[in-house]
mmCIF file with all atom_site columns, C-alpha atoms in Angstrom:
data_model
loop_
_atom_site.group_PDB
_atom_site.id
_atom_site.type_symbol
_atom_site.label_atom_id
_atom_site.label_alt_id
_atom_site.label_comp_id
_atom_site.label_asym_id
_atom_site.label_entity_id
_atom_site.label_seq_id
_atom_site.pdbx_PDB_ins_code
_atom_site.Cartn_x
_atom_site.Cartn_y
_atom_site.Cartn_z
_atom_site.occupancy
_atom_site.B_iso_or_equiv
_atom_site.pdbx_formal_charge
_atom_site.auth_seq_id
_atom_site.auth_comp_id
_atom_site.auth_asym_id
_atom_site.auth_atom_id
_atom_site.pdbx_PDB_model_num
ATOM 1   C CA . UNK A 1 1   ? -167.472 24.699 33.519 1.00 0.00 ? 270 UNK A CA 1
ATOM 2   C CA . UNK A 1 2   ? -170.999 24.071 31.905 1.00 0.00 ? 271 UNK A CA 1
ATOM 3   C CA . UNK A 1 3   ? -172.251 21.216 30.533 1.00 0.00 ? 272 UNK A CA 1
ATOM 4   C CA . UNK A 1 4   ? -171.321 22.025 26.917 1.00 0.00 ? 273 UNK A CA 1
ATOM 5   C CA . UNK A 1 5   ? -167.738 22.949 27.727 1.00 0.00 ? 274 UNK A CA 1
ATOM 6   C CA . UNK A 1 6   ? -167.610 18.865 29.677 1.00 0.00 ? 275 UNK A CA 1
ATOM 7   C CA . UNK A 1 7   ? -169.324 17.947 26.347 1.00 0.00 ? 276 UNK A CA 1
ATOM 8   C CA . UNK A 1 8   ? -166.592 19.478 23.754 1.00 0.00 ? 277 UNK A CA 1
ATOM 9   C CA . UNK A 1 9   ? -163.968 18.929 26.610 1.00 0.00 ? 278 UNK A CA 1
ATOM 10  C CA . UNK A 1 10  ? -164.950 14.786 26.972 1.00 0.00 ? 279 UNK A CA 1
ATOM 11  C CA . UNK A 1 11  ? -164.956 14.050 22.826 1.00 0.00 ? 280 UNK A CA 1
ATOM 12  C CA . UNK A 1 12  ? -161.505 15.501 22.382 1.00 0.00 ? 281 UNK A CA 1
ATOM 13  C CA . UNK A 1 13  ? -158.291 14.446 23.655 1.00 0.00 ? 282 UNK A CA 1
ATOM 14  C CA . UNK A 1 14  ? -156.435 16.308 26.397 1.00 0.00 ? 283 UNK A CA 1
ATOM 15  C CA . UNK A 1 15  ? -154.593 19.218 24.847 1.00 0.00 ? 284 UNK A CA 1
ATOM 16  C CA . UNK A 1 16  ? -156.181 18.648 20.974 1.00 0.00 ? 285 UNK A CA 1
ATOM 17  C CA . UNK A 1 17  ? -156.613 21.884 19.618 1.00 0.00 ? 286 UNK A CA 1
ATOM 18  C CA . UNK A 1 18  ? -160.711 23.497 18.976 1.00 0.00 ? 287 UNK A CA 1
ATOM 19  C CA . UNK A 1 19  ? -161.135 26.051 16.211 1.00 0.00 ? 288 UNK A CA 1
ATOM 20  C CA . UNK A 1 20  ? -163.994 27.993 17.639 1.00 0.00 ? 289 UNK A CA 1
ATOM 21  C CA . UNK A 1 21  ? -166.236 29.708 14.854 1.00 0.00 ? 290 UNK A CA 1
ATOM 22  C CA . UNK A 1 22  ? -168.467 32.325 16.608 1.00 0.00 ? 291 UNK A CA 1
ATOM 23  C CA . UNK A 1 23  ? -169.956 35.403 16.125 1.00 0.00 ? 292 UNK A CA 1
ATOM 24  C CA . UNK A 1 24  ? -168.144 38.524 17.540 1.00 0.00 ? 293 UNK A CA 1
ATOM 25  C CA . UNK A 1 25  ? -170.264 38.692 20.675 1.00 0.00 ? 294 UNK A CA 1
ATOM 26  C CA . UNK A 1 26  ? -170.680 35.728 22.803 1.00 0.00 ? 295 UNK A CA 1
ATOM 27  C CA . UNK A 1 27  ? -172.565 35.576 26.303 1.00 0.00 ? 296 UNK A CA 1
ATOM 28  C CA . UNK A 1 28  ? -169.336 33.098 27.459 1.00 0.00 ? 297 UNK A CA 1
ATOM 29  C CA . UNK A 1 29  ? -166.140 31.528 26.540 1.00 0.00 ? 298 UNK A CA 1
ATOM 30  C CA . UNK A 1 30  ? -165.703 27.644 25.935 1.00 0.00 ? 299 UNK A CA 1
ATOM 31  C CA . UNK A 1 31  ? -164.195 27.364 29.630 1.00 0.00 ? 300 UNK A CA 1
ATOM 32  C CA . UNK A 1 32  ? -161.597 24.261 29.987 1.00 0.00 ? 301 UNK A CA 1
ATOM 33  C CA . UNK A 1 33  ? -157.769 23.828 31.131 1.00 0.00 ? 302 UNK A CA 1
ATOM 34  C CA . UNK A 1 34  ? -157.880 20.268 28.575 1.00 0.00 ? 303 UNK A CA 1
ATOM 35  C CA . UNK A 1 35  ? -158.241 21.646 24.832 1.00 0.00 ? 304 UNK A CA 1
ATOM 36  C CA . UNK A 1 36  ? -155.807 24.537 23.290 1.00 0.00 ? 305 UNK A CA 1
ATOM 37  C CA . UNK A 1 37  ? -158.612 26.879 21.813 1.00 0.00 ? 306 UNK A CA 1
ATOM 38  C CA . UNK A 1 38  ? -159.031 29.661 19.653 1.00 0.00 ? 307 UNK A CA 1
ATOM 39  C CA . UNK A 1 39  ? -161.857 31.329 19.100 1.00 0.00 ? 308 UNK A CA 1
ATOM 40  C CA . UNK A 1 40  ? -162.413 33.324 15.256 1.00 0.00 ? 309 UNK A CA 1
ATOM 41  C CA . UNK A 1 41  ? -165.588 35.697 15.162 1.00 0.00 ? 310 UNK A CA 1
ATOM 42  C CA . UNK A 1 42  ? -167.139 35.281 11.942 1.00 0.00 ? 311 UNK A CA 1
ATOM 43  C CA . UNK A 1 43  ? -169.821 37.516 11.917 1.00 0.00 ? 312 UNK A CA 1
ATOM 44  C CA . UNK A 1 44  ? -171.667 40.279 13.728 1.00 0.00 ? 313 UNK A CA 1
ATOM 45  C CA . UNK A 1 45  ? -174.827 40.454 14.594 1.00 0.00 ? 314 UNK A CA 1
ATOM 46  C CA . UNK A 1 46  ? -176.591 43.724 13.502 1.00 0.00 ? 315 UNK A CA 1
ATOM 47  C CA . UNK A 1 47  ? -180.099 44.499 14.970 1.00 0.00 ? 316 UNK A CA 1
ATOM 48  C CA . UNK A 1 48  ? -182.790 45.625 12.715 1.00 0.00 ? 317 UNK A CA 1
ATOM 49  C CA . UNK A 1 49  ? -183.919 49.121 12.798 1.00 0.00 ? 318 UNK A CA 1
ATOM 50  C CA . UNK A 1 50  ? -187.531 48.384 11.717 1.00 0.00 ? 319 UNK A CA 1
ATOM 51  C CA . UNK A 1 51  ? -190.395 46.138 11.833 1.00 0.00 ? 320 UNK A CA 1
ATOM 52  C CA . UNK A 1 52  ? -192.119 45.546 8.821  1.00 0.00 ? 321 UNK A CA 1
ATOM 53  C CA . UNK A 1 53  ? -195.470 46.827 7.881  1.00 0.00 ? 322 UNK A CA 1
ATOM 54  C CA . UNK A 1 54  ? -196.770 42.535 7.046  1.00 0.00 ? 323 UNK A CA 1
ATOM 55  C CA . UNK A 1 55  ? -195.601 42.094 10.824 1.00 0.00 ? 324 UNK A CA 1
ATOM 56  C CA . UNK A 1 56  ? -197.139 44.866 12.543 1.00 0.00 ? 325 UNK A CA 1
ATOM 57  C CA . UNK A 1 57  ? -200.316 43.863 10.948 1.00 0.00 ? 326 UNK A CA 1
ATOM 58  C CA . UNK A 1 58  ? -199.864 40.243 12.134 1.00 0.00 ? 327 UNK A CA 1
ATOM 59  C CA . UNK A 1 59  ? -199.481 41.565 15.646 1.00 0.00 ? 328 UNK A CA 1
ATOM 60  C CA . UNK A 1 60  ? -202.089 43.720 15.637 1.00 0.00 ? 329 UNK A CA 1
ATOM 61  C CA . UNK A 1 61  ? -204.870 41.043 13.817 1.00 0.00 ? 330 UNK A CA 1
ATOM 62  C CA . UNK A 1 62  ? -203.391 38.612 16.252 1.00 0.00 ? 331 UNK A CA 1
ATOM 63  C CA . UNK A 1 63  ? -201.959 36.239 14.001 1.00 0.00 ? 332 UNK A CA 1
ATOM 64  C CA . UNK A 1 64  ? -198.782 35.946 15.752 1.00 0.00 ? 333 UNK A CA 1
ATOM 65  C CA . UNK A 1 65  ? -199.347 32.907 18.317 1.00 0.00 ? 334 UNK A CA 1
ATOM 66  C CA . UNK A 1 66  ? -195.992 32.687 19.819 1.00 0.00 ? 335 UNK A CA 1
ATOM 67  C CA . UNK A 1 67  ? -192.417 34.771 19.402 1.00 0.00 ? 336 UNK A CA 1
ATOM 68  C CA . UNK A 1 68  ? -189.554 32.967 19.972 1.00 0.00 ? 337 UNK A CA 1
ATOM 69  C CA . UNK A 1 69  ? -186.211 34.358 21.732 1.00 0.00 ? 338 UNK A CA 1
ATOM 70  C CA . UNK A 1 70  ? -182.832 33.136 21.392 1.00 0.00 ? 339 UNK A CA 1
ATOM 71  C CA . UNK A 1 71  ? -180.572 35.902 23.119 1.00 0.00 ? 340 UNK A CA 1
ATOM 72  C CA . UNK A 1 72  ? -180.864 38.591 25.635 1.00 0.00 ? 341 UNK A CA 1
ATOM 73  C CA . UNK A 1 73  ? -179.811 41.022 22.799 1.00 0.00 ? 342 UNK A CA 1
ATOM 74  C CA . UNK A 1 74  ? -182.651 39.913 20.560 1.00 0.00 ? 343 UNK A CA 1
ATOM 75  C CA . UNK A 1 75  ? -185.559 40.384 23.456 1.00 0.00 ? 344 UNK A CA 1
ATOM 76  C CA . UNK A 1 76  ? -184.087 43.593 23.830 1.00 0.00 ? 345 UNK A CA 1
ATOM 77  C CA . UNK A 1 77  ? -184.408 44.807 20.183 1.00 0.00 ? 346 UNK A CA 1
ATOM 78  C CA . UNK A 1 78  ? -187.289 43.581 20.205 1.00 0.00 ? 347 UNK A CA 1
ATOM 79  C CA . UNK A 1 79  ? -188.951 45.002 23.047 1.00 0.00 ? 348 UNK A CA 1
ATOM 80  C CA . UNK A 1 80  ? -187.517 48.609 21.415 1.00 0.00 ? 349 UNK A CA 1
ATOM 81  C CA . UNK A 1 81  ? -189.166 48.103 18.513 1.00 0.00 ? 350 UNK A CA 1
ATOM 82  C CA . UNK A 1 82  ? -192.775 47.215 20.214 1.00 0.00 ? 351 UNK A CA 1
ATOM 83  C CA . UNK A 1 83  ? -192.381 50.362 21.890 1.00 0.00 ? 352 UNK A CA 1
ATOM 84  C CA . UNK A 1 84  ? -191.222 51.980 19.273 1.00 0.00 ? 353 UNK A CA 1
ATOM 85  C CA . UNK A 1 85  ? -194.259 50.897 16.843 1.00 0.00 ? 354 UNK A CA 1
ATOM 86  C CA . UNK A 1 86  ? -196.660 50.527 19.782 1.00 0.00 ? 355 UNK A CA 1
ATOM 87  C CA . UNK A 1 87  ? -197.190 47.084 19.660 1.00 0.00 ? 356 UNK A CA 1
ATOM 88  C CA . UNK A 1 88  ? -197.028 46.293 23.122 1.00 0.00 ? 357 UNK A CA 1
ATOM 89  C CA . UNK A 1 89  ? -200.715 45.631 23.720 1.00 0.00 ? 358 UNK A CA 1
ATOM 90  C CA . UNK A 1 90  ? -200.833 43.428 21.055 1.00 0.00 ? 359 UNK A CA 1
ATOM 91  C CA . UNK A 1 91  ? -198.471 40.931 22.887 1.00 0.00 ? 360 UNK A CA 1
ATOM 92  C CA . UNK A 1 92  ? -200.986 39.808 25.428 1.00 0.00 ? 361 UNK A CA 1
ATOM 93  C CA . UNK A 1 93  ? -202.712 37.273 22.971 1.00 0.00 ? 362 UNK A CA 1
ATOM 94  C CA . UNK A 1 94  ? -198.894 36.319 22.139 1.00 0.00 ? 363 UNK A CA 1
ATOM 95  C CA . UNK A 1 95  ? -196.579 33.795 23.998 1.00 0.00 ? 364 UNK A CA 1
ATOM 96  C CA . UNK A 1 96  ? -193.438 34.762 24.303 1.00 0.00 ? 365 UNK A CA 1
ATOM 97  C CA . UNK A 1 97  ? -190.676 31.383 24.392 1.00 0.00 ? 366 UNK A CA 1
ATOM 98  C CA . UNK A 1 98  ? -187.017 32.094 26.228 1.00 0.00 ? 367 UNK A CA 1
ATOM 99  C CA . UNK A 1 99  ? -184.036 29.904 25.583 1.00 0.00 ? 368 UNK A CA 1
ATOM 100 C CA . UNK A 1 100 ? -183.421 31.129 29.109 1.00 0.00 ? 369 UNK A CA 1
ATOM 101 C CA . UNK A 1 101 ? -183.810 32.934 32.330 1.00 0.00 ? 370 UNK A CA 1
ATOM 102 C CA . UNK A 1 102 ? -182.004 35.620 31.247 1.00 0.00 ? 371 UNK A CA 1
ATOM 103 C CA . UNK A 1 103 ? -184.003 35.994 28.437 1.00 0.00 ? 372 UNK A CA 1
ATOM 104 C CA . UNK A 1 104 ? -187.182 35.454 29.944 1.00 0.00 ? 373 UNK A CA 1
ATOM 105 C CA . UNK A 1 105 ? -186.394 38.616 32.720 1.00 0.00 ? 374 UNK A CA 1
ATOM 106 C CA . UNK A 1 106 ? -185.250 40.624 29.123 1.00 0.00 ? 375 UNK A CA 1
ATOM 107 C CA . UNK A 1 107 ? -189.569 39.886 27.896 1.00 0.00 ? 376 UNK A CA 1
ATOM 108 C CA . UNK A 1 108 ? -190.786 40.232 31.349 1.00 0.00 ? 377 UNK A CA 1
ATOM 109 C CA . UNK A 1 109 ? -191.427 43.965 30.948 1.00 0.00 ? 378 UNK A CA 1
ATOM 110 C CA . UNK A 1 110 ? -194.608 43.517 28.836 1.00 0.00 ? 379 UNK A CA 1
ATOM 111 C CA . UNK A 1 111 ? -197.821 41.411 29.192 1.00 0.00 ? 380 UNK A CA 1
ATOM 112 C CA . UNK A 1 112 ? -198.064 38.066 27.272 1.00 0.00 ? 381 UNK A CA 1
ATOM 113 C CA . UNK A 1 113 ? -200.616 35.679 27.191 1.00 0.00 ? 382 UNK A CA 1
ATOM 114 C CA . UNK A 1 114 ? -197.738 33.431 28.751 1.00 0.00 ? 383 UNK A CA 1
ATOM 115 C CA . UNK A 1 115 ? -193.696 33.324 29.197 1.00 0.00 ? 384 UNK A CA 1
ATOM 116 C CA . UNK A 1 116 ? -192.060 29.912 28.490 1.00 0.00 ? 385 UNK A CA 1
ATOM 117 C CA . UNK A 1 117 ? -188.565 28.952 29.043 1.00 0.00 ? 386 UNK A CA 1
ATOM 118 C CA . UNK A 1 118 ? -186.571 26.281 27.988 1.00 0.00 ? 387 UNK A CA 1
ATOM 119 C CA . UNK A 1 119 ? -185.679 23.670 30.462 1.00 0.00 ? 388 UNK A CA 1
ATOM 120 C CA . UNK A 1 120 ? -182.452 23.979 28.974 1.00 0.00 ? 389 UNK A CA 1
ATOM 121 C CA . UNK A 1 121 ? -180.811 26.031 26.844 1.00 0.00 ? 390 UNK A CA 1
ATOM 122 C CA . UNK A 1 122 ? -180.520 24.379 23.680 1.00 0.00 ? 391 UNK A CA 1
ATOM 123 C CA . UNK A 1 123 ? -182.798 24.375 20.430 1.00 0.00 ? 392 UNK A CA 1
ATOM 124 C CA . UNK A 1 124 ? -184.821 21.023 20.710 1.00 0.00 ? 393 UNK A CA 1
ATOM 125 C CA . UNK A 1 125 ? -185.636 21.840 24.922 1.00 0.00 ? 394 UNK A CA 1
ATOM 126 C CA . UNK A 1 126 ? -187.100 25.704 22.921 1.00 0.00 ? 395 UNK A CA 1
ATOM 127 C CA . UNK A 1 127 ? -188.581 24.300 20.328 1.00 0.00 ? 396 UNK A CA 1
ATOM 128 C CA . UNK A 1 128 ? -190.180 21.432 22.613 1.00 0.00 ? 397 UNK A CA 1
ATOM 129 C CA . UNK A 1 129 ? -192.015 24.500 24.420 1.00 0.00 ? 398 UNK A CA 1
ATOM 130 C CA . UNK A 1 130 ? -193.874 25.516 21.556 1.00 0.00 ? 399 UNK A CA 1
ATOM 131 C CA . UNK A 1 131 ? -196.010 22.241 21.855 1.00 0.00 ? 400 UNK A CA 1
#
């Protein structure tokens, strides 16, 4: 059990029932024996096919300072599309910032000016990195 499965597990009372709103892929269940849950996908996650013309240019005049990664999936796509619109030498004046581990192996496969991961995965410890 991770920490946010104790965390939903302590504020509820044993056997309460959890509505859990997701999207239709998940990296994990909510993993406890103490809540009756049941999890709803409501939406899907559908990776772009393109990266704009306004954000190749930023990569390529170096304007983009840092890129921030949420999910494997999303480092993924991404590193596609850099391939794909040869934008992989731009990245080394770029920092790339991981929610995770995971993540950060998922960027590791070009050259940044610098990899930072969360030290833990959660919004405020990613967005914390970026100053």
């Amino acid at each position: 059990m991770c920490s946010s499965d104790l965390l939903i597990a302590s504020a509820l009372p044993p056997g309460a029932e959890l509505l859990y709103l997701s999207g239709a892929d998940i990296s994990s269940e909510i993993q406890t024996d103490k809540l009756q849950i049941t999890r709803i996908p409501v939406y899907k996650a559908v990776p772009v096919q393109e990266i704009s013309q306004d954000v190749q240019a930023a990569f390529k005049s170096q304007d983009i300072e840092a890129v921030l990664f949420m999910s494997v999936r999303t480092a993924e796509n991404f590193g596609a599309l850099a391939h794909q619109y040869e934008l992989t030498d731009f990245l080394r004046e770029t920092k790339a910032i991981c929610l995770s581990e995971n993540i950060r192996k998922a960027v590791d496969k070009f050259t940044w000016k610098a990899i930072l991961t969360a030290r833990r995965p959660d919004q405020l410890s990613l967005l914390a990195e970026i100053e």
